[in-house]
Amino acid sequence: GENVEQHPSTLSVQEGDSAVIKCTYSDSASNYFPWYKQELGKGPQLIIDIRSNVGEKKDQRIAVTLNKTAKHFSLHITETQPEDSAVYFCAASNAGGSYIPTFGRGTSLIVHP
Amino acid sequence: EAQVTQNPRYLITVTGKKLTVTCSQNMNHEYMSWYRQDPGLGLRQIYYSMNVEVTDKGDVPEGYKVSRKEKRNFPLILESPSPNQTSLYFCASSVPPGLAGNEQFFGPGTRLTVL
């Protein structure tokens, strides 16, 4: 089955700095890679996703890159703000086949004012 | 408002006392799942359902049961809870996987403590 590794487990940055979270996956059939943000006391919520037919996607301060050959994808947050502090999860699934998404173990991002 | 609801949000119980956590979604989604979240382990899928009366095991199904009698509801049943089932539980729903991907819509979570 799919195995998703996520690093780092904790990331501490100063407000205004950039933050990068990296994930690797094992199943070459995976073709859908979402990122979820979980704020304290809430359920995870999708913030950006990428499909295997593109290498990069941006949405304001957030971007995701995908390297299919190396089987890794990354979340980039620029100009971080205190409200970006949360736990971030990556996931991988084969959106055209088996439904089950496999999640990484999460990264706790702390943005210091 | 499109949402996934779970009840109860918090529950403290004792070993062996059967309990049910309810989950309901109002988005007419075919797919529903249950996850548990534990420190350092992330989100692990317990069971999922692709439609009414269709359920299957996820990665950590031992000690849990589910049912899907209606499209909107997907209760999680612990017949004989044990302390190792103390965890934060999330229900999620989505459209079927396809070209658009399958974004999971998560409920607010149920924190369960088994003494």
Short mmCIF file of C-alpha atoms in Angstrom, two decimals:
data_model
loop_
_atom_site.label_atom_id
_atom_site.label_comp_id
_atom_site.label_asym_id
_atom_site.label_seq_id
_atom_site.Cartn_x
_atom_site.Cartn_y
_atom_site.Cartn_z
CA GLY A 1 0.00 0.00 0.00
CA GLU A 2 0.85 3.68 -0.05
CA ASN A 3 3.28 5.11 2.50
CA VAL A 4 3.58 8.86 3.04
CA GLU A 5 6.46 10.36 4.99
CA GLN A 6 6.23 13.99 6.15
CA HIS A 7 9.00 16.24 7.49
CA PRO A 8 9.62 18.07 9.66
CA SER A 9 7.28 17.14 12.51
CA THR A 10 7.69 20.61 14.03
CA LEU A 11 8.63 23.86 12.30
CA SER A 12 9.18 27.15 14.06
CA VAL A 13 9.60 30.37 12.05
CA GLN A 14 9.48 34.12 12.57
CA GLU A 15 6.62 36.10 11.12
CA GLY A 16 7.41 37.06 7.55
CA ASP A 17 9.73 34.11 6.93
CA SER A 18 8.96 31.28 4.52
CA ALA A 19 8.02 27.76 5.62
CA VAL A 20 8.50 24.56 3.66
CA ILE A 21 7.03 21.16 4.50
CA LYS A 22 8.04 18.11 2.52
CA CYS A 23 6.36 14.77 1.85
CA THR A 24 7.40 11.66 0.00
CA TYR A 25 5.14 8.88 -1.23
CA SER A 26 5.79 5.32 -2.34
CA ASP A 27 2.99 4.34 -4.75
CA SER A 28 3.64 5.53 -8.30
CA ALA A 29 -0.10 5.13 -9.00
CA SER A 30 -0.94 8.02 -6.65
CA ASN A 31 -2.08 11.04 -8.61
CA TYR A 32 -3.83 13.36 -6.18
CA PHE A 33 -1.91 15.21 -3.45
CA PRO A 34 -3.90 17.46 -1.11
CA TRP A 35 -2.69 19.52 1.83
CA TYR A 36 -4.86 20.06 4.88
CA LYS A 37 -4.59 22.62 7.66
CA GLN A 38 -5.86 21.76 11.11
CA GLU A 39 -6.39 24.61 13.54
CA LEU A 40 -6.67 23.96 17.25
CA GLY A 41 -9.93 22.25 18.16
CA LYS A 42 -11.08 21.84 14.56
CA GLY A 43 -11.07 19.23 11.84
CA PRO A 44 -8.56 19.39 8.98
CA GLN A 45 -9.50 21.60 6.07
CA LEU A 46 -8.19 21.48 2.50
CA ILE A 47 -5.98 24.45 1.65
CA ILE A 48 -4.47 23.41 -1.68
CA ASP A 49 -4.13 20.31 -3.82
CA ILE A 50 -2.21 19.21 -6.87
CA ARG A 51 -2.73 16.51 -9.43
CA SER A 52 0.01 14.54 -11.09
CA ASN A 53 -0.41 16.26 -14.45
CA VAL A 54 1.07 19.53 -13.11
CA GLY A 55 4.32 20.36 -11.36
CA GLU A 56 3.34 23.44 -9.38
CA LYS A 57 0.26 25.26 -8.17
CA LYS A 58 -0.01 28.58 -6.35
CA ASP A 59 -2.75 30.27 -4.38
CA GLN A 60 -1.67 33.62 -2.96
CA ARG A 61 0.95 32.89 -0.28
CA ILE A 62 0.67 29.13 -0.61
CA ALA A 63 2.24 26.94 -3.28
CA VAL A 64 2.67 23.23 -3.78
CA THR A 65 5.28 21.55 -5.97
CA LEU A 66 5.30 17.98 -7.18
CA ASN A 67 8.19 15.88 -8.47
CA LYS A 68 6.68 12.67 -9.81
CA THR A 69 10.01 11.13 -10.69
CA ALA A 70 11.35 11.50 -7.17
CA LYS A 71 7.91 10.89 -5.64
CA HIS A 72 7.91 13.92 -3.44
CA PHE A 73 5.78 17.03 -3.03
CA SER A 74 6.17 20.12 -0.89
CA LEU A 75 4.09 22.89 0.62
CA HIS A 76 5.56 26.39 0.54
CA ILE A 77 4.13 29.23 2.62
CA THR A 78 5.61 32.68 2.04
CA GLU A 79 5.37 35.74 4.28
CA THR A 80 4.10 33.66 7.17
CA GLN A 81 1.67 35.18 9.64
CA PRO A 82 0.73 34.10 13.18
CA GLU A 83 -2.62 32.80 11.88
CA ASP A 84 -0.69 30.28 9.75
CA SER A 85 0.19 28.49 13.00
CA ALA A 86 -1.51 25.08 12.79
CA VAL A 87 -0.88 21.42 12.04
CA TYR A 88 -0.48 20.66 8.34
CA PHE A 89 -1.08 17.25 6.78
CA CYS A 90 -0.12 16.03 3.35
CA ALA A 91 -1.91 13.11 1.72
CA ALA A 92 -1.69 10.96 -1.38
CA SER A 93 -4.31 8.93 -3.19
CA ASN A 94 -5.12 7.39 -6.52
CA ALA A 95 -8.13 9.52 -7.39
CA GLY A 96 -8.98 7.34 -10.36
CA GLY A 97 -8.77 4.06 -8.49
CA SER A 98 -8.64 3.09 -4.84
CA TYR A 99 -10.34 5.71 -2.75
CA ILE A 100 -8.30 5.48 0.40
CA PRO A 101 -6.11 8.57 0.97
CA THR A 102 -2.95 8.02 3.00
CA PHE A 103 -1.96 10.89 5.27
CA GLY A 104 1.42 12.00 6.51
CA ARG A 105 1.95 12.29 10.26
CA GLY A 106 1.57 16.05 10.29
CA THR A 107 3.76 19.12 10.81
CA SER A 108 3.13 21.53 13.63
CA LEU A 109 3.94 25.00 12.28
CA ILE A 110 4.53 27.75 14.80
CA VAL A 111 4.85 31.34 13.55
CA HIS A 112 6.30 33.69 16.13
CA PRO A 113 5.15 37.33 15.96
CA GLU B 1 -24.31 25.53 5.30
CA ALA B 2 -22.46 22.49 3.94
CA GLN B 3 -21.04 20.58 6.87
CA VAL B 4 -20.20 17.34 8.60
CA THR B 5 -21.48 17.05 12.15
CA GLN B 6 -20.38 14.66 14.87
CA ASN B 7 -21.84 13.87 18.26
CA PRO B 8 -20.82 13.87 20.97
CA ARG B 9 -17.82 16.21 20.77
CA TYR B 10 -16.40 14.93 24.04
CA LEU B 11 -16.96 11.59 25.75
CA ILE B 12 -15.46 9.93 28.81
CA THR B 13 -16.45 6.34 29.32
CA VAL B 14 -15.27 3.13 30.98
CA THR B 15 -13.81 -0.04 29.53
CA GLY B 16 -16.41 -2.34 28.02
CA LYS B 17 -19.34 0.06 27.87
CA LYS B 18 -20.69 0.13 24.32
CA LEU B 19 -20.83 3.53 22.67
CA THR B 20 -21.77 5.09 19.35
CA VAL B 21 -20.40 8.26 17.79
CA THR B 22 -22.75 9.69 15.20
CA CYS B 23 -21.75 11.41 11.96
CA SER B 24 -23.99 13.19 9.50
CA GLN B 25 -23.29 15.16 6.31
CA ASN B 26 -25.60 17.40 4.30
CA MET B 27 -23.64 17.51 1.02
CA ASN B 28 -25.13 14.35 -0.52
CA HIS B 29 -21.66 12.78 -0.62
CA GLU B 30 -21.37 9.11 -1.52
CA TYR B 31 -18.11 8.53 0.35
CA MET B 32 -17.71 8.70 4.12
CA SER B 33 -14.82 7.74 6.39
CA TRP B 34 -13.75 7.56 9.99
CA TYR B 35 -10.24 8.49 11.12
CA ARG B 36 -8.48 8.52 14.42
CA GLN B 37 -5.78 11.03 15.24
CA ASP B 38 -3.06 10.22 17.74
CA PRO B 39 0.04 12.27 18.65
CA GLY B 40 2.93 11.44 16.34
CA LEU B 41 0.81 9.11 14.21
CA GLY B 42 -1.25 11.57 12.23
CA LEU B 43 -4.58 10.55 10.72
CA ARG B 44 -5.29 6.87 10.30
CA GLN B 45 -8.36 5.57 8.54
CA ILE B 46 -10.58 3.19 10.50
CA TYR B 47 -13.41 2.40 8.07
CA TYR B 48 -14.83 3.90 4.93
CA SER B 49 -18.03 3.61 2.95
CA MET B 50 -18.49 4.14 -0.76
CA ASN B 51 -22.28 4.24 -0.60
CA VAL B 52 -25.29 2.98 1.32
CA GLU B 53 -24.73 -0.57 2.60
CA VAL B 54 -21.14 -0.59 1.25
CA THR B 55 -18.39 -0.41 3.86
CA ASP B 56 -14.78 -1.56 4.04
CA LYS B 57 -11.90 -1.65 6.48
CA GLY B 58 -9.25 1.03 6.57
CA ASP B 59 -5.84 0.76 8.18
CA VAL B 60 -6.89 0.31 11.82
CA PRO B 61 -10.37 -1.33 11.96
CA GLU B 62 -9.87 -3.61 14.99
CA GLY B 63 -12.34 -2.89 17.78
CA TYR B 64 -14.67 -0.76 15.64
CA LYS B 65 -17.86 -1.28 13.66
CA VAL B 66 -19.71 0.96 11.24
CA SER B 67 -22.97 0.96 9.37
CA ARG B 68 -24.31 2.94 6.42
CA LYS B 69 -28.08 2.57 6.27
CA GLU B 70 -28.65 6.08 4.96
CA LYS B 71 -26.51 8.18 2.67
CA ARG B 72 -26.12 11.05 5.11
CA ASN B 73 -25.25 9.04 8.27
CA PHE B 74 -22.22 6.94 9.13
CA PRO B 75 -22.07 6.02 12.84
CA LEU B 76 -18.96 4.58 14.48
CA ILE B 77 -19.63 1.86 17.03
CA LEU B 78 -17.29 0.67 19.76
CA GLU B 79 -18.83 -2.53 21.11
CA SER B 80 -16.37 -2.94 23.99
CA PRO B 81 -14.12 0.12 24.26
CA SER B 82 -10.63 -0.26 25.66
CA PRO B 83 -8.13 2.37 26.88
CA ASN B 84 -6.09 2.07 23.65
CA GLN B 85 -9.08 3.52 21.82
CA THR B 86 -8.66 6.80 23.66
CA SER B 87 -8.15 9.17 20.76
CA LEU B 88 -9.49 12.06 18.69
CA TYR B 89 -11.91 10.81 16.06
CA PHE B 90 -12.89 12.51 12.81
CA CYS B 91 -15.62 11.71 10.36
CA ALA B 92 -15.16 12.85 6.76
CA SER B 93 -17.14 12.81 3.54
CA SER B 94 -16.31 13.32 -0.13
CA VAL B 95 -17.49 12.82 -3.67
CA PRO B 96 -16.25 9.68 -5.44
CA PRO B 97 -12.61 9.88 -6.50
CA GLY B 98 -12.14 10.99 -10.07
CA LEU B 99 -10.45 13.56 -12.22
CA ALA B 100 -11.33 16.29 -9.74
CA GLY B 101 -9.67 14.49 -6.87
CA ASN B 102 -11.50 13.65 -3.68
CA GLU B 103 -11.25 16.44 -1.13
CA GLN B 104 -12.19 15.22 2.29
CA PHE B 105 -14.64 17.34 4.30
CA PHE B 106 -13.97 16.72 7.97
CA GLY B 107 -16.24 17.03 10.96
CA PRO B 108 -15.15 18.93 14.10
CA GLY B 109 -13.88 15.82 15.90
CA THR B 110 -14.89 13.71 18.91
CA ARG B 111 -12.44 13.41 21.78
CA LEU B 112 -12.93 10.02 23.42
CA THR B 113 -11.37 8.93 26.70
CA VAL B 114 -11.75 5.32 27.82
CA LEU B 115 -10.89 4.73 31.47
#
